[in-house]
């Protein structure tokens, strides 16, 4: 019973933080493959401590809102994994072009752990341990060859209700530049500058 109560308390704290974070838009990034922009939001109760909420493209036909959450303790780990995946992505593009490969789906060995979240009905739900999967995909569309780096959550299951599941979410990058732009947005320097920026109400002294 104690374990259940403790888990419920942790879940409630995270859920409350998530609701409040919706008021703080940090930035956004472009997914040119989907032709959409996705918001990145931030919550911070203490200096140098934060949680990023990165909205991503849904793979679920019904549940469209969700993504991954990263805090200050694992943001650099995630960025390092993305940098490693980018090197492999560039290497495999070169190999594909040299060998005229026009169709491929291959999983990388790169790993990274995050928190997953999704909106189910009117409730935000969380899976507190998500092992991200980094995939390389080549496809031909309208005579054009596309090379994609996919960062996928896989299926997500609510930590508070095992029957609440979604097919997952994915970050889609169509070029090295898109990867670089994304990593620049969530860099420690950009986050620190944002958190240290005075609030509008603090600019006006009475």
Coordinates of C-alpha atoms in Angstrom, one line a residue:
X1 CA 0.0 0.0 0.0
X2 CA 2.9 2.4 0.8
X3 CA 4.4 1.7 -2.6
X4 CA 1.1 2.5 -4.3
X5 CA 0.7 5.8 -2.4
X6 CA 4.3 6.8 -3.1
X7 CA 3.9 6.1 -6.7
X8 CA 0.6 8.0 -6.8
X9 CA 2.2 11.0 -5.1
X10 CA 5.1 11.1 -7.7
X11 CA 2.6 10.7 -10.6
X12 CA 0.5 13.5 -9.2
X13 CA 3.5 15.9 -8.7
X14 CA 4.6 15.3 -12.3
X15 CA 1.1 15.7 -13.6
X16 CA 0.6 19.0 -11.8
X17 CA 4.0 20.2 -13.1
X18 CA 2.9 19.2 -16.6
X19 CA -0.3 21.2 -16.4
X20 CA 1.6 24.3 -15.2
X21 CA 4.3 23.9 -17.9
X22 CA 1.7 24.5 -20.6
X23 CA 1.9 28.2 -19.7
X24 CA 5.5 28.4 -20.6
X25 CA 6.4 28.0 -24.3
X26 CA 10.1 27.7 -24.7
X27 CA 10.5 27.3 -28.5
X28 CA 9.4 25.2 -31.5
X29 CA 11.0 23.1 -34.2
X30 CA 10.0 22.3 -37.7
X31 CA 9.2 18.8 -39.0
X32 CA 9.4 19.3 -42.8
X33 CA 8.5 15.7 -43.5
X34 CA 5.1 16.3 -41.8
X35 CA 4.9 20.0 -42.8
X36 CA 4.3 21.0 -39.2
X37 CA 5.9 22.9 -36.4
X38 CA 5.9 21.4 -32.9
X39 CA 6.2 23.3 -29.6
X40 CA 8.8 22.8 -27.0
X41 CA 7.7 23.8 -23.5
X42 CA 9.6 24.2 -20.3
X43 CA 8.8 24.1 -16.5
X44 CA 11.2 25.2 -13.9
X45 CA 10.6 25.6 -10.2
X46 CA 14.3 26.2 -9.2
X47 CA 17.3 27.8 -10.8
X48 CA 19.2 25.3 -13.1
X49 CA 16.5 22.7 -12.7
X50 CA 14.0 22.2 -15.5
X51 CA 11.9 19.8 -17.5
X52 CA 11.5 20.1 -21.3
X53 CA 8.4 18.8 -22.9
X54 CA 9.0 18.2 -26.6
X55 CA 5.8 17.7 -28.6
X56 CA 6.3 15.2 -31.4
X57 CA 4.5 13.7 -34.4
X58 CA 1.9 11.1 -33.3
X59 CA 1.9 7.6 -34.8
X60 CA -1.6 6.9 -33.3
X61 CA -4.7 7.5 -35.5
X62 CA -6.8 8.7 -32.5
X63 CA -4.5 10.3 -29.9
X64 CA -2.6 13.1 -31.5
X65 CA -1.0 15.0 -28.6
X66 CA 2.2 13.9 -26.8
X67 CA 5.9 13.6 -26.9
X68 CA 9.0 13.2 -24.7
X69 CA 10.1 14.9 -21.5
X70 CA 13.7 15.5 -20.6
X71 CA 15.1 17.1 -17.5
X72 CA 18.4 18.9 -16.8
X73 CA 20.0 15.7 -15.6
X74 CA 19.7 13.8 -18.9
X75 CA 19.4 16.6 -21.5
X76 CA 23.1 16.3 -22.4
X77 CA 22.9 12.5 -22.5
X78 CA 20.0 12.9 -25.0
X79 CA 22.0 15.4 -27.1
X80 CA 25.0 13.1 -27.1
X81 CA 22.8 10.3 -28.4
X82 CA 21.4 12.5 -31.1
X83 CA 24.9 13.6 -32.1
X84 CA 25.9 10.0 -32.4
X85 CA 22.9 9.2 -34.5
X86 CA 23.6 12.1 -36.7
X87 CA 27.1 10.8 -37.6
X88 CA 25.6 7.4 -38.4
X89 CA 22.8 9.1 -40.4
X90 CA 25.4 11.0 -42.5
X91 CA 27.5 7.9 -43.0
X92 CA 24.6 5.8 -44.2
X93 CA 23.3 8.5 -46.6
X94 CA 26.8 8.5 -48.2
X95 CA 26.7 4.7 -48.5
X96 CA 23.2 4.7 -49.9
X97 CA 24.1 7.3 -52.6
X98 CA 27.2 5.4 -53.5
X99 CA 25.2 2.1 -53.9
X100 CA 22.0 3.6 -55.4
X101 CA 19.9 2.4 -52.5
X102 CA 16.4 3.9 -52.7
X103 CA 14.6 2.0 -50.0
X104 CA 15.7 1.0 -46.6
X105 CA 14.7 0.8 -42.9
X106 CA 17.4 0.1 -40.4
X107 CA 17.7 0.6 -36.6
X108 CA 20.8 2.1 -35.1
X109 CA 22.5 0.9 -31.9
X110 CA 22.2 4.4 -30.4
X111 CA 20.2 4.5 -27.1
X112 CA 18.6 7.1 -24.9
X113 CA 16.1 7.1 -22.0
X114 CA 13.4 9.7 -21.6
X115 CA 9.9 10.1 -20.1
X116 CA 6.9 9.8 -22.5
X117 CA 3.6 11.7 -22.2
X118 CA 0.4 11.7 -24.1
X119 CA -3.2 13.1 -23.9
X120 CA -5.8 10.4 -23.6
X121 CA -9.3 11.9 -23.6
X122 CA -8.9 14.9 -21.2
X123 CA -6.1 13.4 -19.1
X124 CA -2.3 13.7 -19.5
X125 CA -0.6 10.4 -19.0
X126 CA 3.0 9.4 -18.5
X127 CA 5.3 6.5 -19.0
X128 CA 8.3 7.2 -16.8
X129 CA 10.8 5.1 -18.6
X130 CA 11.0 5.1 -22.4
X131 CA 13.9 3.6 -24.4
X132 CA 14.1 5.7 -27.5
X133 CA 14.7 3.9 -30.8
X134 CA 16.8 5.6 -33.5
X135 CA 16.0 4.5 -37.0
X136 CA 17.3 5.4 -40.5
X137 CA 14.8 5.3 -43.3
X138 CA 15.1 5.8 -47.1
X139 CA 12.0 6.3 -49.2
X140 CA 11.1 7.5 -52.6
X141 CA 8.3 10.0 -52.9
X142 CA 7.2 11.7 -56.1
X143 CA 10.5 10.9 -57.8
X144 CA 12.5 12.3 -54.8
X145 CA 14.7 10.2 -52.5
X146 CA 14.2 11.2 -48.8
X147 CA 16.7 10.2 -46.0
X148 CA 15.1 10.3 -42.6
X149 CA 16.3 10.0 -39.0
X150 CA 13.5 8.8 -36.8
X151 CA 13.6 9.0 -33.0
X152 CA 10.7 6.9 -31.8
X153 CA 9.2 6.2 -28.4
X154 CA 7.4 3.0 -29.4
X155 CA 4.1 2.2 -27.8
X156 CA 3.3 4.2 -24.6
X157 CA 1.3 2.9 -21.7
X158 CA 0.0 5.1 -18.9
X159 CA 1.8 4.5 -15.6
X160 CA -1.6 5.0 -13.8
X161 CA -3.8 3.0 -16.1
X162 CA -2.5 0.0 -18.0
X163 CA -5.5 0.2 -20.4
X164 CA -4.5 3.6 -21.6
X165 CA -2.1 3.1 -24.5
X166 CA -1.1 4.9 -27.6
X167 CA 1.0 3.9 -30.6
X168 CA 3.7 6.4 -29.7
X169 CA 5.4 9.5 -31.0
X170 CA 8.4 10.3 -33.3
X171 CA 10.8 13.0 -34.0
X172 CA 11.5 13.1 -37.7
X173 CA 14.6 14.8 -39.2
X174 CA 15.0 15.1 -43.0
X175 CA 18.5 16.5 -43.0
X176 CA 21.6 17.1 -40.9
X177 CA 20.6 20.8 -40.8
X178 CA 17.3 19.9 -39.1
X179 CA 19.1 17.9 -36.5
X180 CA 21.6 20.7 -35.9
X181 CA 18.7 23.3 -35.6
X182 CA 16.9 21.1 -33.1
X183 CA 19.9 20.4 -30.9
X184 CA 20.8 24.1 -30.9
X185 CA 17.3 24.9 -29.7
X186 CA 17.6 22.6 -26.6
X187 CA 21.2 23.3 -25.9
X188 CA 22.2 24.1 -22.3
X189 CA 23.1 27.7 -23.3
X190 CA 19.7 28.4 -24.9
X191 CA 17.9 26.9 -21.9
X192 CA 20.0 28.8 -19.4
X193 CA 19.5 32.1 -21.2
X194 CA 15.7 31.5 -21.3
X195 CA 15.5 30.7 -17.6
X196 CA 17.6 33.7 -16.6
X197 CA 15.6 36.1 -18.7
X198 CA 13.6 38.4 -16.4
X199 CA 9.8 38.0 -16.5
X200 CA 7.8 40.8 -18.1
X201 CA 6.3 41.9 -14.8
X202 CA 9.8 42.1 -13.2
X203 CA 10.8 44.7 -15.7
X204 CA 8.4 47.3 -14.3
X205 CA 9.3 48.5 -10.9
X206 CA 6.8 50.3 -8.7

